[in-house]
Tab-separated table of C-alpha atoms (C1' of nucleotides) in Angstrom:
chain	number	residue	atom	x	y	z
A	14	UNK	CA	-10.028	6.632	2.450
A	15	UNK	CA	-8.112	3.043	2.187
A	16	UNK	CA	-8.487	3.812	-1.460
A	17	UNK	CA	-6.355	6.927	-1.173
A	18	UNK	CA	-3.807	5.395	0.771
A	19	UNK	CA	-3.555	2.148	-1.118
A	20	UNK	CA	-2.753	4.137	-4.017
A	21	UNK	CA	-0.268	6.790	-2.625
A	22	UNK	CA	1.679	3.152	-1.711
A	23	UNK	CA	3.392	3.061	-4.820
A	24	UNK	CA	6.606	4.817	-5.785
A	25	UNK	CA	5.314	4.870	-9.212
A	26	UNK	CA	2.115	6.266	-8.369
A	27	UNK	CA	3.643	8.824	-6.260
A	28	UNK	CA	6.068	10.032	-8.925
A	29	UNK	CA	3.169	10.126	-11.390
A	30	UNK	CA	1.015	12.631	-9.120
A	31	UNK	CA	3.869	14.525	-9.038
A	32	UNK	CA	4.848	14.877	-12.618
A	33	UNK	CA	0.923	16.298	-12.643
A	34	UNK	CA	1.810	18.050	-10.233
A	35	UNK	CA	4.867	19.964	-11.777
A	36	UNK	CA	2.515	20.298	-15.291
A	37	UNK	CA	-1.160	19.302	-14.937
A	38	UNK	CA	-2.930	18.143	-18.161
A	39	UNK	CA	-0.856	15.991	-19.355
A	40	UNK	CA	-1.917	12.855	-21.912
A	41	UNK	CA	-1.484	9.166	-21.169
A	42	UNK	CA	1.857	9.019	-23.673
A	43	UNK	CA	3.029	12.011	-21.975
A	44	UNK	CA	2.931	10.591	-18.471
A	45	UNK	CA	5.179	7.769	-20.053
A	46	UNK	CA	8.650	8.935	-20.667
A	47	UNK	CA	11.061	8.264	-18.563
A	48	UNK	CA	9.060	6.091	-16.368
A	49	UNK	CA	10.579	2.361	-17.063
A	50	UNK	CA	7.616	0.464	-17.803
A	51	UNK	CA	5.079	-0.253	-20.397
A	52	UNK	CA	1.886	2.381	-21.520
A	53	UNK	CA	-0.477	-0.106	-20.234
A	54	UNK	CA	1.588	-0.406	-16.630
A	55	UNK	CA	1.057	3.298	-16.586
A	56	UNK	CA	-2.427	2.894	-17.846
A	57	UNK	CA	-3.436	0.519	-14.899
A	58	UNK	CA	-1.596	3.088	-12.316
A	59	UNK	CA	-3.491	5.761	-13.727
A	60	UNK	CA	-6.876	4.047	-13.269
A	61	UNK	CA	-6.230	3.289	-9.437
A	62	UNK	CA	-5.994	6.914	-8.799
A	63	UNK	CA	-8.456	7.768	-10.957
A	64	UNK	CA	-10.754	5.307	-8.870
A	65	UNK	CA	-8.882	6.911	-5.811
A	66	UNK	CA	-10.065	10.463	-7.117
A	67	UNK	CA	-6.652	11.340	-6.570
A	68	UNK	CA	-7.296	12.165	-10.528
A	69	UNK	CA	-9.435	13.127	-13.162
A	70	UNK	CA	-9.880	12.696	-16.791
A	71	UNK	CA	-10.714	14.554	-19.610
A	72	UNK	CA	-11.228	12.942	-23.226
A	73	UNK	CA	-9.974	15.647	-26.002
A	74	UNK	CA	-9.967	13.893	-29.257
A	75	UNK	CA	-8.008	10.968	-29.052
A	76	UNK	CA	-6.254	11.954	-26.232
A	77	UNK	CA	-6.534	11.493	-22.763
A	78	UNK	CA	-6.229	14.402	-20.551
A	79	UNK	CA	-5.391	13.734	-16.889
A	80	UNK	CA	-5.706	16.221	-14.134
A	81	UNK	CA	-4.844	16.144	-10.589
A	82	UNK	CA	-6.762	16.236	-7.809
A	83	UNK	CA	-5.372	17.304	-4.422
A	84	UNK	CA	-8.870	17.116	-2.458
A	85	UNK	CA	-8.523	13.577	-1.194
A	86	UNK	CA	-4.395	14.218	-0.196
A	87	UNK	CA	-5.531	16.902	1.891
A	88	UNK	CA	-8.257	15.291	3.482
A	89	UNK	CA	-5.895	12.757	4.583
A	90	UNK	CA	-3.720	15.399	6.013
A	91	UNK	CA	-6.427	17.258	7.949
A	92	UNK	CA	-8.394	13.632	9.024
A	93	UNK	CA	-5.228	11.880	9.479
A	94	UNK	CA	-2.099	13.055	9.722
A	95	UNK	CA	-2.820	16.044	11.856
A	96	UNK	CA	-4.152	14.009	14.686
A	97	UNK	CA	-1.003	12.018	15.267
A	98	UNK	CA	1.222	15.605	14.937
A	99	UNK	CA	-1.630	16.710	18.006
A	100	UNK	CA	-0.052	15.353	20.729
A	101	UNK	CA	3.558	14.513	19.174
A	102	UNK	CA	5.582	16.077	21.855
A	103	UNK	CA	3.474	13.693	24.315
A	104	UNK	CA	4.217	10.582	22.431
A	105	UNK	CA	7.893	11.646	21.934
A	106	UNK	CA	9.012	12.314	25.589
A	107	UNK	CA	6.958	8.676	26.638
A	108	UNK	CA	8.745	6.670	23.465
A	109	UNK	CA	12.363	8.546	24.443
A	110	UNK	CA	11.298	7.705	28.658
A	111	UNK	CA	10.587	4.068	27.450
A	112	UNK	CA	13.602	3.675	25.594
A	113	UNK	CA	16.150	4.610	28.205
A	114	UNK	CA	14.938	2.181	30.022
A	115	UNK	CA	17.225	-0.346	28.058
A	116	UNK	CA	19.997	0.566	30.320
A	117	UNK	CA	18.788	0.477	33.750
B	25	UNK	CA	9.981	7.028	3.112
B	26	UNK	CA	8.496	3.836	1.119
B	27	UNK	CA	8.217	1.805	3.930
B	28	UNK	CA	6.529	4.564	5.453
B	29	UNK	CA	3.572	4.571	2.784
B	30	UNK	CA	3.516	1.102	2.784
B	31	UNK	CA	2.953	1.015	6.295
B	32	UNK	CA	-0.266	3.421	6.557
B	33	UNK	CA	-1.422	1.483	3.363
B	34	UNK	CA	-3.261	-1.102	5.494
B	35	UNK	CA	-6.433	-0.735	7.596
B	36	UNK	CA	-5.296	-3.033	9.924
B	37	UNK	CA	-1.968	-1.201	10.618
B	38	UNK	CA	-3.651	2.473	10.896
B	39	UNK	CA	-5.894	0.886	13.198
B	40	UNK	CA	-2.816	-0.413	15.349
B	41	UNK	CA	-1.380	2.988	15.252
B	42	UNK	CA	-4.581	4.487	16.453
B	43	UNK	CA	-4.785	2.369	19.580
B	44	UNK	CA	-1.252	3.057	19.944
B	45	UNK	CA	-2.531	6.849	20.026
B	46	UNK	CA	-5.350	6.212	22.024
B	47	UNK	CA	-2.693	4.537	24.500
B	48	UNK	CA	0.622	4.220	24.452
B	49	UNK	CA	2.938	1.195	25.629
B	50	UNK	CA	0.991	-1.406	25.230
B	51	UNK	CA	1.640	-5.024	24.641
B	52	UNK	CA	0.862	-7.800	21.623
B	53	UNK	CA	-1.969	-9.302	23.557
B	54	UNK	CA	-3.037	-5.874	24.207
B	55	UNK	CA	-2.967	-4.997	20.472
B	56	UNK	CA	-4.722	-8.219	19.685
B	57	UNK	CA	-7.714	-7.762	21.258
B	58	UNK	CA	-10.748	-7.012	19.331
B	59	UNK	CA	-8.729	-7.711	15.801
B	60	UNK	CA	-10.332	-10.535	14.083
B	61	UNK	CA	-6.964	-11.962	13.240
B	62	UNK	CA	-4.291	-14.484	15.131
B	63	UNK	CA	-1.641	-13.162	17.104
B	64	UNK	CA	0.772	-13.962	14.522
B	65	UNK	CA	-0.810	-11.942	12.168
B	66	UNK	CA	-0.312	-8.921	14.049
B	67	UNK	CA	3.132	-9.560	14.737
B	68	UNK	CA	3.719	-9.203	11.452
B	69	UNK	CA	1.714	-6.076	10.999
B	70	UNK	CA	3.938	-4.544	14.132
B	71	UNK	CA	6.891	-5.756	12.390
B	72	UNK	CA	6.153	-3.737	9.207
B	73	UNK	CA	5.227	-0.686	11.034
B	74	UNK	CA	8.182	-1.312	13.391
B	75	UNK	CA	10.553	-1.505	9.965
B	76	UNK	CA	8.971	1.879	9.538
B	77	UNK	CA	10.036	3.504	12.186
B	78	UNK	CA	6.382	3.915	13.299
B	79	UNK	CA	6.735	1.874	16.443
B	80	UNK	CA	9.131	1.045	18.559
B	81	UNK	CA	9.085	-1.453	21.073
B	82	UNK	CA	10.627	-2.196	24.576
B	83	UNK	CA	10.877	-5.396	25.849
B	84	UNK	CA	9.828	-5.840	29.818
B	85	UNK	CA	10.309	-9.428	31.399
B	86	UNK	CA	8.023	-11.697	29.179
B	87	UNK	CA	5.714	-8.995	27.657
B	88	UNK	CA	6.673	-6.435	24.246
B	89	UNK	CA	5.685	-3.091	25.472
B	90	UNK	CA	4.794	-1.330	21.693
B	91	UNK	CA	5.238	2.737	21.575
B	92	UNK	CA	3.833	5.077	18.629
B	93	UNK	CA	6.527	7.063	17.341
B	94	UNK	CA	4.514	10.074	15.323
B	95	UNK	CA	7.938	11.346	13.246
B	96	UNK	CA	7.478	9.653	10.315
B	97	UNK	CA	4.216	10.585	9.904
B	98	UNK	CA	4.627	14.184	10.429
B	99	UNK	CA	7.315	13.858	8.139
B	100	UNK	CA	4.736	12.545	5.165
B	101	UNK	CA	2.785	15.527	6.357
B	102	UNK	CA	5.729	18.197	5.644
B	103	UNK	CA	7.379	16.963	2.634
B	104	UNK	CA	4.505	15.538	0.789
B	105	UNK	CA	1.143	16.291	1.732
B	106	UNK	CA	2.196	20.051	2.133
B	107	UNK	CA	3.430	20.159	-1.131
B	108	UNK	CA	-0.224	19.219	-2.856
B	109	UNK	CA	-1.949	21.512	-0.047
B	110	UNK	CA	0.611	24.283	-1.869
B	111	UNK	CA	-1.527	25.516	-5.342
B	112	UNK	CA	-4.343	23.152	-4.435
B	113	UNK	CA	-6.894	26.296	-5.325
B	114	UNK	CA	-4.975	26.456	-8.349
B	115	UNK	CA	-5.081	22.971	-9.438
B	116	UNK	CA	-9.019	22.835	-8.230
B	117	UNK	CA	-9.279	25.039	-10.880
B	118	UNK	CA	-7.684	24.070	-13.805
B	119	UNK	CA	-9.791	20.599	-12.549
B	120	UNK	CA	-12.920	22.721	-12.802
B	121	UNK	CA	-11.843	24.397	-15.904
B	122	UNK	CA	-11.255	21.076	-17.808
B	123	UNK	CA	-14.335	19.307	-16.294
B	124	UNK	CA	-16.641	21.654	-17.847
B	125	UNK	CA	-15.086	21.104	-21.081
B	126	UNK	CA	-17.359	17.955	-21.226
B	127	UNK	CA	-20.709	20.299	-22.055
B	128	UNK	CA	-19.168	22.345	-24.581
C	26	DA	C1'	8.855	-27.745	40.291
C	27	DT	C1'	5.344	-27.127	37.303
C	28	DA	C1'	1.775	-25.011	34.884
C	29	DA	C1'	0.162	-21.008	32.700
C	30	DT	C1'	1.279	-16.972	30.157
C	31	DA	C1'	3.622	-13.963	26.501
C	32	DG	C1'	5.776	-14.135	22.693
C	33	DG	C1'	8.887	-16.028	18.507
C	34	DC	C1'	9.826	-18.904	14.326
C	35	DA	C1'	8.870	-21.277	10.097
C	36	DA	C1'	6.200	-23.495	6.658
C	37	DC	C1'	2.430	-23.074	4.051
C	38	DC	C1'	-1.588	-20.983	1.286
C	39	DA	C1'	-4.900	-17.977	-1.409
C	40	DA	C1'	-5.508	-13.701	-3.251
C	41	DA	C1'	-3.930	-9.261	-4.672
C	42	DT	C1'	-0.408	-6.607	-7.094
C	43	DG	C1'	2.490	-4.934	-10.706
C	44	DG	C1'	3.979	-6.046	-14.679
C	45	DT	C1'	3.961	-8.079	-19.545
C	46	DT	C1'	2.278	-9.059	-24.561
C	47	DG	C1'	-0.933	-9.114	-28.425
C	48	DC	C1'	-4.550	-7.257	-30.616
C	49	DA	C1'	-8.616	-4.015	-31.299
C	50	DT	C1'	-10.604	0.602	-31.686
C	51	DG	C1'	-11.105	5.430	-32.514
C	52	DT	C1'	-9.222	9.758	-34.338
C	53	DC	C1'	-6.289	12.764	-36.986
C	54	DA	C1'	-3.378	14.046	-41.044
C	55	DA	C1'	-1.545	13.489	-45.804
D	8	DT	C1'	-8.942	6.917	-47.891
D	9	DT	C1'	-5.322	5.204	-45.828
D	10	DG	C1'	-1.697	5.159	-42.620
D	11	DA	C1'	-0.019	6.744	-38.312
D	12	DC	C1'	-0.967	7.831	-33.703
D	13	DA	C1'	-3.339	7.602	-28.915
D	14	DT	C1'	-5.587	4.768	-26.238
D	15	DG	C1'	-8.412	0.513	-24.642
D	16	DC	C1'	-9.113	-4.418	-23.561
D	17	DA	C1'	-7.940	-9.048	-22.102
D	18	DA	C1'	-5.147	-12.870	-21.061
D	19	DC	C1'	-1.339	-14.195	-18.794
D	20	DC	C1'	2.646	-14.381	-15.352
D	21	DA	C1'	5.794	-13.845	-11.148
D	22	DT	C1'	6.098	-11.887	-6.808
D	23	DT	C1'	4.312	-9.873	-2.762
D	24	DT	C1'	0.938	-9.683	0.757
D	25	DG	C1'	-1.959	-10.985	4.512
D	26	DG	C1'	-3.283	-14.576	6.640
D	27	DT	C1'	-3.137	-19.389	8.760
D	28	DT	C1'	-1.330	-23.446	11.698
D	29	DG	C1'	1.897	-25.974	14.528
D	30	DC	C1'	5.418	-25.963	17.487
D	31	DC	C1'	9.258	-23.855	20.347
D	32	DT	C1'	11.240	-20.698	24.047
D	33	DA	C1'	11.267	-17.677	27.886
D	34	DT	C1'	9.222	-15.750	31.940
D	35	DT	C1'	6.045	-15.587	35.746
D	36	DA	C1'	2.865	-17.378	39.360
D	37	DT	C1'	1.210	-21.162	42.279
DNA sequence: ATAATAGGCAACCAAATGGTTGCATGTCAA
DNA sequence: TTGACATGCAACCATTTGGTTGCCTATTAT
């Protein structure tokens, strides 16, 4: 799971799963434009959520397809996230109680 | 919302939120204990979660009382990991779809 | 008053990260 | 078949990261 947060980390990385997410399949060149850095930058991005499982690739001539895969984000969500949201209302009324105490 | 990623991007900081979670309010030594790693070190992990917003602490005679603040993370939840959850069947797939291309 | 306790600050260090460039390889089209 | 296109590989570089150590300050307890 470090893996998959390690790699959601980066801005870049982010924005990349997203622009698979807007249009899925998309080639290495493809995934390129617009984002200010070299193919290979994008190349090494790619790999470390492709070794994140965050995507997969398909090899279609000479092109490299790239697919998203949301399994691992959700995971996160269910394994994660969802256990700091249980109990959020507890946490909040403690941190707010805690705070006020500045001005006693 | 960078920070934020950053944050949860180390295993040593998601475990400091999770004994945060486990109980709130408690102090550096606290938080030290168990961590094979100098105080100092976790200062500085506390410091990036606390530029985060993901902690917030409260300062009581000589000791740092440290409190979990869970918005940020619900946040990520809402306006990012909900967004992959949305079509995830979808993209799953198109995944599937393309994977199988590899026998043909 | 003095010692012990809780924490802060700053300098330093090794390793990881995010990027580059140059060149090589494989595939498609004319 | 030859050139253009899509990608891969490797060396290199600067900056960031995660950690250390040494010392300083503030608060509490004896």
């Amino acid at each position: 799971m470090d893996e998959v947060f390690k790699a959601l980390a980066d801005a870049s990385r982010r924005s990349l799963l997203d622009r698979l997410h807007a249009r899925n399949g998309q080639t290495l060149n493809e995934l390129c434009d617009g984002l200010a850095m070299s193919r290979q930058a994008v190349t090494k991005h790619l790999a470390i959520l492709e070794a994140a499982n965050l995507v997969a690739t398909h090899k279609h001539g000479r092109e490299k397809l790239h697919y998203l895969n949301p399994v691992p984000i959700h995971e996160i969500g269910e394994r994660w996230i969802r256990k700091f949201e249980h109990g959020k209302l507890a946490a909040l009324s403690t941190l707010k109680r805690q705070l006020e105490k500045r001005d006693e």
